[in-house]
């Protein structure tokens, strides 16, 4: 799942710990390559769609801040299914 609006203090470890009761396989907070600071979002992978759905069905407050959780698919799954893997705006 995508987890947005993460506080700057949230780490991959604390994100993993927050979702521990849902048995996450992996939790990653995306970091800025130049500054090393959190980009304010991350991804959590769960072993089953049912566990992911359970997470999506409830509100979450991580490190004192309400966050937004949304379903998403990996780039590999998107590529395999023919979905676009990036958005190129214009206009």
PDB file of C-alpha atoms in Angstrom:
ATOM      1  CA  UNK A   1       0.000   0.000   0.000  1.00  0.00           C
ATOM      2  CA  UNK A   2       0.988   3.626  -0.434  1.00  0.00           C
ATOM      3  CA  UNK A   3       1.238   5.589   2.826  1.00  0.00           C
ATOM      4  CA  UNK A   4       1.177   9.347   2.326  1.00  0.00           C
ATOM      5  CA  UNK A   5       1.520  12.394   4.594  1.00  0.00           C
ATOM      6  CA  UNK A   6       4.121  10.709   6.789  1.00  0.00           C
ATOM      7  CA  UNK A   7       5.789  12.890   9.418  1.00  0.00           C
ATOM      8  CA  UNK A   8       9.443  13.730   8.762  1.00  0.00           C
ATOM      9  CA  UNK A   9      10.481  11.661  11.806  1.00  0.00           C
ATOM     10  CA  UNK A  10       8.987   8.398  10.472  1.00  0.00           C
ATOM     11  CA  UNK A  11      11.589   5.849   9.409  1.00  0.00           C
ATOM     12  CA  UNK A  12      11.239   2.565   7.548  1.00  0.00           C
ATOM     13  CA  UNK A  13      11.742   0.819  10.889  1.00  0.00           C
ATOM     14  CA  UNK A  14       9.021   2.785  12.683  1.00  0.00           C
ATOM     15  CA  UNK A  15       6.657   2.295   9.734  1.00  0.00           C
ATOM     16  CA  UNK A  16       7.298  -1.470   9.887  1.00  0.00           C
ATOM     17  CA  UNK A  17       6.753  -1.430  13.662  1.00  0.00           C
ATOM     18  CA  UNK A  18       3.477   0.508  13.350  1.00  0.00           C
ATOM     19  CA  UNK A  19       2.004  -2.095  10.986  1.00  0.00           C
ATOM     20  CA  UNK A  20       3.532  -5.085  12.847  1.00  0.00           C
ATOM     21  CA  UNK A  21       0.148  -6.528  13.844  1.00  0.00           C
ATOM     22  CA  UNK A  22      -0.667  -6.864  10.113  1.00  0.00           C
ATOM     23  CA  UNK A  23       2.530  -8.851   9.411  1.00  0.00           C
ATOM     24  CA  UNK A  24       4.123  -6.564   6.816  1.00  0.00           C
ATOM     25  CA  UNK A  25       6.756  -8.166   4.594  1.00  0.00           C
ATOM     26  CA  UNK A  26       8.444  -4.855   3.892  1.00  0.00           C
ATOM     27  CA  UNK A  27       8.061  -1.194   4.809  1.00  0.00           C
ATOM     28  CA  UNK A  28       9.996   1.586   3.116  1.00  0.00           C
ATOM     29  CA  UNK A  29       9.949   5.336   3.672  1.00  0.00           C
ATOM     30  CA  UNK A  30      11.084   7.100   0.508  1.00  0.00           C
ATOM     31  CA  UNK A  31      14.066   9.346   1.103  1.00  0.00           C
ATOM     32  CA  UNK A  32      15.407  12.310  -0.871  1.00  0.00           C
ATOM     33  CA  UNK A  33      18.705  11.237  -2.438  1.00  0.00           C
ATOM     34  CA  UNK A  34      20.308  14.657  -2.077  1.00  0.00           C
ATOM     35  CA  UNK A  35      19.272  15.634   1.450  1.00  0.00           C
ATOM     36  CA  UNK A  36      18.687  12.210   3.035  1.00  0.00           C
ATOM     37  CA  UNK A  37      15.382  13.487   4.423  1.00  0.00           C
ATOM     38  CA  UNK A  38      12.022  11.775   4.180  1.00  0.00           C
ATOM     39  CA  UNK A  39       9.943  12.615   1.130  1.00  0.00           C
ATOM     40  CA  UNK A  40       6.792  12.207   3.278  1.00  0.00           C
ATOM     41  CA  UNK A  41       5.530   8.943   1.850  1.00  0.00           C
ATOM     42  CA  UNK A  42       6.335   5.267   1.799  1.00  0.00           C
ATOM     43  CA  UNK A  43       5.154   1.817   0.823  1.00  0.00           C
ATOM     44  CA  UNK A  44       4.217  -1.240   2.857  1.00  0.00           C
ATOM     45  CA  UNK A  45       3.927  -4.746   1.390  1.00  0.00           C
ATOM     46  CA  UNK A  46       1.639  -7.304   3.045  1.00  0.00           C
ATOM     47  CA  UNK A  47       1.614 -11.083   2.554  1.00  0.00           C
ATOM     48  CA  UNK A  48      -2.033 -11.269   1.486  1.00  0.00           C
ATOM     49  CA  UNK A  49      -4.577  -8.990  -0.173  1.00  0.00           C
ATOM     50  CA  UNK A  50      -6.854  -9.561   2.833  1.00  0.00           C
ATOM     51  CA  UNK A  51      -4.330  -8.052   5.254  1.00  0.00           C
ATOM     52  CA  UNK A  52      -3.791  -5.085   2.939  1.00  0.00           C
ATOM     53  CA  UNK A  53      -7.567  -4.599   2.698  1.00  0.00           C
ATOM     54  CA  UNK A  54      -7.833  -4.655   6.501  1.00  0.00           C
ATOM     55  CA  UNK A  55      -5.214  -1.887   6.716  1.00  0.00           C
ATOM     56  CA  UNK A  56      -7.024   0.168   4.067  1.00  0.00           C
ATOM     57  CA  UNK A  57     -10.309  -0.177   5.943  1.00  0.00           C
ATOM     58  CA  UNK A  58      -9.259   1.856   8.972  1.00  0.00           C
ATOM     59  CA  UNK A  59      -7.706   5.233   9.804  1.00  0.00           C
ATOM     60  CA  UNK A  60      -4.045   5.385  10.869  1.00  0.00           C
ATOM     61  CA  UNK A  61      -2.053   7.819  12.980  1.00  0.00           C
ATOM     62  CA  UNK A  62       1.689   7.307  12.673  1.00  0.00           C
ATOM     63  CA  UNK A  63       4.122   9.228  14.856  1.00  0.00           C
ATOM     64  CA  UNK A  64       1.282  11.525  15.937  1.00  0.00           C
ATOM     65  CA  UNK A  65       0.004  12.394  12.460  1.00  0.00           C
ATOM     66  CA  UNK A  66      -2.979  11.097  10.478  1.00  0.00           C
ATOM     67  CA  UNK A  67      -1.724   9.469   7.289  1.00  0.00           C
ATOM     68  CA  UNK A  68      -3.376   8.455   4.046  1.00  0.00           C
ATOM     69  CA  UNK A  69      -3.251   4.817   2.938  1.00  0.00           C
ATOM     70  CA  UNK A  70      -4.113   3.797  -0.617  1.00  0.00           C
ATOM     71  CA  UNK A  71      -3.922   0.596  -2.620  1.00  0.00           C
ATOM     72  CA  UNK A  72      -1.186   0.425  -5.229  1.00  0.00           C
ATOM     73  CA  UNK A  73       0.636  -2.113  -7.380  1.00  0.00           C
ATOM     74  CA  UNK A  74       4.360  -2.613  -7.864  1.00  0.00           C
ATOM     75  CA  UNK A  75       6.080  -1.335 -10.985  1.00  0.00           C
ATOM     76  CA  UNK A  76       6.722  -4.942 -12.024  1.00  0.00           C
ATOM     77  CA  UNK A  77       3.018  -5.846 -11.776  1.00  0.00           C
ATOM     78  CA  UNK A  78       2.106  -2.682 -13.657  1.00  0.00           C
ATOM     79  CA  UNK A  79       4.608  -3.467 -16.424  1.00  0.00           C
ATOM     80  CA  UNK A  80       3.382  -7.064 -16.673  1.00  0.00           C
ATOM     81  CA  UNK A  81      -0.229  -5.896 -16.995  1.00  0.00           C
ATOM     82  CA  UNK A  82       0.517  -3.088 -19.476  1.00  0.00           C
ATOM     83  CA  UNK A  83      -0.332  -0.266 -17.050  1.00  0.00           C
ATOM     84  CA  UNK A  84       1.690   2.963 -17.324  1.00  0.00           C
ATOM     85  CA  UNK A  85       4.377   3.142 -14.613  1.00  0.00           C
ATOM     86  CA  UNK A  86       4.842   6.891 -14.578  1.00  0.00           C
ATOM     87  CA  UNK A  87       2.890  10.023 -15.230  1.00  0.00           C
ATOM     88  CA  UNK A  88       4.334  12.543 -17.608  1.00  0.00           C
ATOM     89  CA  UNK A  89       2.383  15.755 -17.280  1.00  0.00           C
ATOM     90  CA  UNK A  90       2.356  18.426 -19.869  1.00  0.00           C
ATOM     91  CA  UNK A  91       0.337  21.163 -21.223  1.00  0.00           C
TER      92      UNK A  91
END
